[in-house]
PDB file of C-alpha atoms in Angstrom:
ATOM      1  CA  UNK J 231     119.940  93.906  85.171  1.00 43.00           C
ATOM      2  CA  UNK J 232     117.157  96.123  86.400  1.00 44.00           C
ATOM      3  CA  UNK J 233     113.487  96.037  85.431  1.00 47.00           C
ATOM      4  CA  UNK J 234     113.128  92.295  85.653  1.00 72.00           C
ATOM      5  CA  UNK J 235     109.414  91.997  86.110  1.00 83.00           C
ATOM      6  CA  UNK J 236     106.435  94.334  86.022  1.00 89.00           C
ATOM      7  CA  UNK J 237     105.369  95.416  89.462  1.00 92.00           C
ATOM      8  CA  UNK J 238     102.076  94.259  90.916  1.00 94.00           C
ATOM      9  CA  UNK J 239     100.946  94.346  94.523  1.00 94.00           C
ATOM     10  CA  UNK J 240     100.114  90.647  94.754  1.00 95.00           C
ATOM     11  CA  UNK J 241     103.570  89.619  93.577  1.00 96.00           C
ATOM     12  CA  UNK J 242     105.068  92.106  96.013  1.00 96.00           C
ATOM     13  CA  UNK J 243     103.040  90.558  98.841  1.00 97.00           C
ATOM     14  CA  UNK J 244     104.443  87.150  97.883  1.00 97.00           C
ATOM     15  CA  UNK J 245     108.013  88.462  97.877  1.00 96.00           C
ATOM     16  CA  UNK J 246     107.494  90.073 101.281  1.00 97.00           C
ATOM     17  CA  UNK J 247     105.949  86.896 102.721  1.00 96.00           C
ATOM     18  CA  UNK J 248     108.786  84.746 101.372  1.00 97.00           C
ATOM     19  CA  UNK J 249     111.436  87.081 102.822  1.00 96.00           C
ATOM     20  CA  UNK J 250     109.630  87.212 106.152  1.00 95.00           C
ATOM     21  CA  UNK J 251     109.493  83.402 106.315  1.00 96.00           C
ATOM     22  CA  UNK J 252     113.178  83.191 105.426  1.00 95.00           C
ATOM     23  CA  UNK J 253     114.062  85.786 108.072  1.00 94.00           C
ATOM     24  CA  UNK J 254     112.086  83.905 110.728  1.00 95.00           C
ATOM     25  CA  UNK J 255     113.806  80.663 109.752  1.00 95.00           C
ATOM     26  CA  UNK J 256     117.222  82.315 109.977  1.00 95.00           C
ATOM     27  CA  UNK J 257     116.821  84.740 112.898  1.00 92.00           C
ATOM     28  CA  UNK J 258     114.028  83.099 114.857  1.00 93.00           C
ATOM     29  CA  UNK J 259     111.544  85.514 116.417  1.00 91.00           C
ATOM     30  CA  UNK J 260     113.738  88.489 115.428  1.00 89.00           C
ATOM     31  CA  UNK J 261     112.837  87.712 111.821  1.00 87.00           C
ATOM     32  CA  UNK J 262     109.356  89.006 112.543  1.00 89.00           C
ATOM     33  CA  UNK J 263     110.762  92.452 113.339  1.00 90.00           C
ATOM     34  CA  UNK J 264     112.536  95.216 111.471  1.00 92.00           C
ATOM     35  CA  UNK J 265     115.479  92.825 111.103  1.00 92.00           C
ATOM     36  CA  UNK J 266     113.784  91.525 107.966  1.00 94.00           C
ATOM     37  CA  UNK J 267     113.237  94.959 106.417  1.00 96.00           C
ATOM     38  CA  UNK J 268     116.455  95.257 104.403  1.00 95.00           C
ATOM     39  CA  UNK J 269     116.225  91.702 103.022  1.00 95.00           C
ATOM     40  CA  UNK J 270     112.647  92.489 101.961  1.00 96.00           C
ATOM     41  CA  UNK J 271     113.703  95.704 100.237  1.00 97.00           C
ATOM     42  CA  UNK J 272     116.577  93.933  98.496  1.00 96.00           C
ATOM     43  CA  UNK J 273     114.285  91.124  97.322  1.00 96.00           C
ATOM     44  CA  UNK J 274     111.748  93.603  95.960  1.00 96.00           C
ATOM     45  CA  UNK J 275     114.486  95.564  94.190  1.00 94.00           C
ATOM     46  CA  UNK J 276     115.867  92.349  92.720  1.00 93.00           C
ATOM     47  CA  UNK J 277     112.443  91.136  91.601  1.00 95.00           C
ATOM     48  CA  UNK J 278     111.078  94.341  90.083  1.00 94.00           C
ATOM     49  CA  UNK J 279     114.198  96.408  89.490  1.00 89.00           C
ATOM     50  CA  UNK J 280     112.923  99.007  91.958  1.00 93.00           C
ATOM     51  CA  UNK J 281     110.927  99.267  95.169  1.00 96.00           C
ATOM     52  CA  UNK J 282     107.507 100.676  94.429  1.00 96.00           C
ATOM     53  CA  UNK J 283     106.227 102.951  97.178  1.00 96.00           C
ATOM     54  CA  UNK J 284     103.059 100.859  97.305  1.00 96.00           C
ATOM     55  CA  UNK J 285     105.015  98.277  99.324  1.00 97.00           C
ATOM     56  CA  UNK J 286     105.671 100.626 102.227  1.00 97.00           C
ATOM     57  CA  UNK J 287     102.405  99.832 104.055  1.00 97.00           C
ATOM     58  CA  UNK J 288     102.746  96.138 103.172  1.00 97.00           C
ATOM     59  CA  UNK J 289     106.187  95.906 104.772  1.00 97.00           C
ATOM     60  CA  UNK J 290     105.099  98.041 107.720  1.00 97.00           C
ATOM     61  CA  UNK J 291     102.142  95.735 108.401  1.00 96.00           C
ATOM     62  CA  UNK J 292     104.231  92.601 107.937  1.00 95.00           C
ATOM     63  CA  UNK J 293     106.891  93.720 110.427  1.00 95.00           C
ATOM     64  CA  UNK J 294     104.679  95.727 112.785  1.00 95.00           C
ATOM     65  CA  UNK J 295     106.698  98.889 112.236  1.00 96.00           C
ATOM     66  CA  UNK J 296     105.617 102.329 111.102  1.00 97.00           C
ATOM     67  CA  UNK J 297     105.420 103.364 107.468  1.00 97.00           C
ATOM     68  CA  UNK J 298     107.910 106.107 108.362  1.00 97.00           C
ATOM     69  CA  UNK J 299     110.462 103.493 109.412  1.00 97.00           C
ATOM     70  CA  UNK J 300     110.102 101.678 106.086  1.00 97.00           C
ATOM     71  CA  UNK J 301     110.264 104.946 104.162  1.00 97.00           C
ATOM     72  CA  UNK J 302     113.323 105.949 106.163  1.00 96.00           C
ATOM     73  CA  UNK J 303     115.191 102.742 105.364  1.00 96.00           C
ATOM     74  CA  UNK J 304     114.162 102.896 101.718  1.00 95.00           C
ATOM     75  CA  UNK J 305     115.337 106.461 101.223  1.00 93.00           C
ATOM     76  CA  UNK J 306     118.471 106.230 103.367  1.00 94.00           C
ATOM     77  CA  UNK J 307     120.104 103.716 101.045  1.00 92.00           C
ATOM     78  CA  UNK J 308     120.700 105.244  97.619  1.00 85.00           C
ATOM     79  CA  UNK J 309     120.649 101.927  95.808  1.00 86.00           C
ATOM     80  CA  UNK J 310     116.953 101.402  96.542  1.00 93.00           C
ATOM     81  CA  UNK J 311     115.138 102.992  93.628  1.00 91.00           C
ATOM     82  CA  UNK J 312     111.483 103.936  93.810  1.00 92.00           C
ATOM     83  CA  UNK J 313     110.980 104.132  90.055  1.00 89.00           C
ATOM     84  CA  UNK J 314     111.876 101.786  87.228  1.00 89.00           C
ATOM     85  CA  UNK J 315     115.408 102.316  85.953  1.00 90.00           C
ATOM     86  CA  UNK J 316     116.615 102.229  82.378  1.00 91.00           C
ATOM     87  CA  UNK J 317     117.793  99.028  80.722  1.00 90.00           C
ATOM     88  CA  UNK J 318     121.315 100.282  81.421  1.00 93.00           C
ATOM     89  CA  UNK J 319     122.356 102.329  84.442  1.00 93.00           C
ATOM     90  CA  UNK J 320     125.381 104.596  84.193  1.00 96.00           C
ATOM     91  CA  UNK J 321     126.692 105.900  87.502  1.00 96.00           C
ATOM     92  CA  UNK J 322     129.117 108.790  87.330  1.00 97.00           C
ATOM     93  CA  UNK J 323     131.179 109.698  90.354  1.00 97.00           C
ATOM     94  CA  UNK J 324     131.107 113.379  91.313  1.00 95.00           C
ATOM     95  CA  UNK J 325     133.266 113.160  94.418  1.00 95.00           C
ATOM     96  CA  UNK J 326     136.290 115.418  94.796  1.00 96.00           C
ATOM     97  CA  UNK J 327     138.834 113.263  92.992  1.00 96.00           C
ATOM     98  CA  UNK J 328     136.566 112.674  90.023  1.00 97.00           C
ATOM     99  CA  UNK J 329     135.525 116.334  89.919  1.00 96.00           C
ATOM    100  CA  UNK J 330     139.152 117.390  89.772  1.00 97.00           C
ATOM    101  CA  UNK J 331     139.809 114.960  86.937  1.00 97.00           C
ATOM    102  CA  UNK J 332     136.907 116.029  84.710  1.00 96.00           C
ATOM    103  CA  UNK J 333     133.715 114.332  85.853  1.00 97.00           C
ATOM    104  CA  UNK J 334     131.769 117.589  85.593  1.00 96.00           C
ATOM    105  CA  UNK J 335     132.959 118.000  82.018  1.00 97.00           C
ATOM    106  CA  UNK J 336     131.629 114.516  81.178  1.00 97.00           C
ATOM    107  CA  UNK J 337     128.309 115.242  82.920  1.00 97.00           C
ATOM    108  CA  UNK J 338     128.015 118.469  80.892  1.00 97.00           C
ATOM    109  CA  UNK J 339     128.854 116.550  77.711  1.00 97.00           C
ATOM    110  CA  UNK J 340     126.119 114.009  78.410  1.00 97.00           C
ATOM    111  CA  UNK J 341     123.636 116.813  79.118  1.00 96.00           C
ATOM    112  CA  UNK J 342     124.575 118.465  75.821  1.00 96.00           C
ATOM    113  CA  UNK J 343     123.800 115.121  74.157  1.00 95.00           C
ATOM    114  CA  UNK J 344     120.337 115.184  75.747  1.00 93.00           C
ATOM    115  CA  UNK J 345     121.049 112.922  78.732  1.00 94.00           C
ATOM    116  CA  UNK J 346     120.809 114.911  81.928  1.00 95.00           C
ATOM    117  CA  UNK J 347     122.211 113.528  85.143  1.00 94.00           C
ATOM    118  CA  UNK J 348     119.825 111.717  87.461  1.00 93.00           C
ATOM    119  CA  UNK J 349     117.249 111.021  84.785  1.00 94.00           C
ATOM    120  CA  UNK J 350     116.174 108.117  82.634  1.00 93.00           C
ATOM    121  CA  UNK J 351     115.958 108.524  78.878  1.00 91.00           C
ATOM    122  CA  UNK J 352     112.471 108.723  77.384  1.00 90.00           C
ATOM    123  CA  UNK J 353     112.972 105.384  75.643  1.00 90.00           C
ATOM    124  CA  UNK J 354     113.933 103.747  78.948  1.00 90.00           C
ATOM    125  CA  UNK J 355     117.278 102.525  77.649  1.00 92.00           C
ATOM    126  CA  UNK J 356     119.596 104.538  79.878  1.00 94.00           C
ATOM    127  CA  UNK J 357     119.473 105.953  83.386  1.00 94.00           C
ATOM    128  CA  UNK J 358     122.274 108.267  84.409  1.00 96.00           C
ATOM    129  CA  UNK J 359     122.922 108.668  88.116  1.00 94.00           C
ATOM    130  CA  UNK J 360     125.454 110.779  89.876  1.00 94.00           C
ATOM    131  CA  UNK J 361     127.031 109.174  92.904  1.00 94.00           C
ATOM    132  CA  UNK J 362     129.654 110.162  95.429  1.00 92.00           C
ATOM    133  CA  UNK J 363     132.547 107.752  95.268  1.00 93.00           C
ATOM    134  CA  UNK J 364     132.790 104.474  93.445  1.00 95.00           C
ATOM    135  CA  UNK J 365     136.058 103.660  95.213  1.00 94.00           C
ATOM    136  CA  UNK J 366     138.105 104.061  92.049  1.00 95.00           C
ATOM    137  CA  UNK J 367     139.791 107.387  92.766  1.00 96.00           C
ATOM    138  CA  UNK J 368     143.121 106.276  91.289  1.00 96.00           C
ATOM    139  CA  UNK J 369     141.434 106.078  87.892  1.00 96.00           C
ATOM    140  CA  UNK J 370     139.301 109.234  88.143  1.00 96.00           C
ATOM    141  CA  UNK J 371     136.939 110.154  86.765  1.00 97.00           C
ATOM    142  CA  UNK J 372     135.189 106.912  87.574  1.00 97.00           C
ATOM    143  CA  UNK J 373     131.927 105.566  86.277  1.00 97.00           C
ATOM    144  CA  UNK J 374     130.018 102.321  86.466  1.00 97.00           C
ATOM    145  CA  UNK J 375     127.921 100.937  83.638  1.00 95.00           C
ATOM    146  CA  UNK J 376     125.496  98.448  85.103  1.00 91.00           C
ATOM    147  CA  UNK J 377     127.912  96.535  87.373  1.00 88.00           C
ATOM    148  CA  UNK J 378     131.119  97.206  85.435  1.00 95.00           C
ATOM    149  CA  UNK J 379     133.516  99.773  86.846  1.00 97.00           C
ATOM    150  CA  UNK J 380     135.080 102.135  84.302  1.00 97.00           C
ATOM    151  CA  UNK J 381     138.188 104.208  85.000  1.00 97.00           C
ATOM    152  CA  UNK J 382     139.275 107.390  83.207  1.00 97.00           C
ATOM    153  CA  UNK J 383     135.689 107.930  82.054  1.00 97.00           C
ATOM    154  CA  UNK J 384     135.799 110.719  79.501  1.00 97.00           C
ATOM    155  CA  UNK J 385     133.578 112.160  76.774  1.00 97.00           C
ATOM    156  CA  UNK J 386     134.648 109.457  74.305  1.00 97.00           C
ATOM    157  CA  UNK J 387     133.714 106.718  76.776  1.00 97.00           C
ATOM    158  CA  UNK J 388     130.426 108.505  77.431  1.00 96.00           C
ATOM    159  CA  UNK J 389     129.701 108.520  73.694  1.00 96.00           C
ATOM    160  CA  UNK J 390     130.369 104.767  73.604  1.00 95.00           C
ATOM    161  CA  UNK J 391     127.872 104.235  76.418  1.00 93.00           C
ATOM    162  CA  UNK J 392     125.272 106.340  74.595  1.00 93.00           C
ATOM    163  CA  UNK J 393     125.828 104.333  71.398  1.00 93.00           C
ATOM    164  CA  UNK J 394     125.483 101.068  73.305  1.00 90.00           C
ATOM    165  CA  UNK J 395     122.229 102.212  74.886  1.00 86.00           C
ATOM    166  CA  UNK J 396     120.921 103.492  71.561  1.00 84.00           C
ATOM    167  CA  UNK J 397     121.634 100.150  69.904  1.00 85.00           C
ATOM    168  CA  UNK J 398     119.654  98.465  72.653  1.00 73.00           C
ATOM    169  CA  UNK J 399     122.470  96.162  73.731  1.00 66.00           C
TER     170      UNK J 399
END
């Protein structure tokens, strides 16, 4: 789950150095280039639960690329988060199939319950993200709680997720 360890720059430097060494061992000299950027971002996300923007210059220096290149990679991929996420992450699909089957109704229901889309609850227990396609169109509307795919996600299922997050499970 997300939020594994509190972020600090020194730990981030160690993660970056370890990923760089691993990339060099695997790719040879190419591991010293932008080739290692995505593994570094994944390792930071895995370690801290998000990729703090403070690592952008660290990665840029390590790989001899621009900060803009690191920022570009970090923001291109939606799964790299730049802020801590809630203990649970609920992703709700808003693509066409899910919209036609009631996803917007569920999003409105969650908002009425005080959980707006693309926010994290004040207590840090639940982040709700909207995404575009979870690959489960046959069971629209689709959602994903942490890493578990949920089909036919409706208001009742949303209430169950809210109860689970409230209980702190």
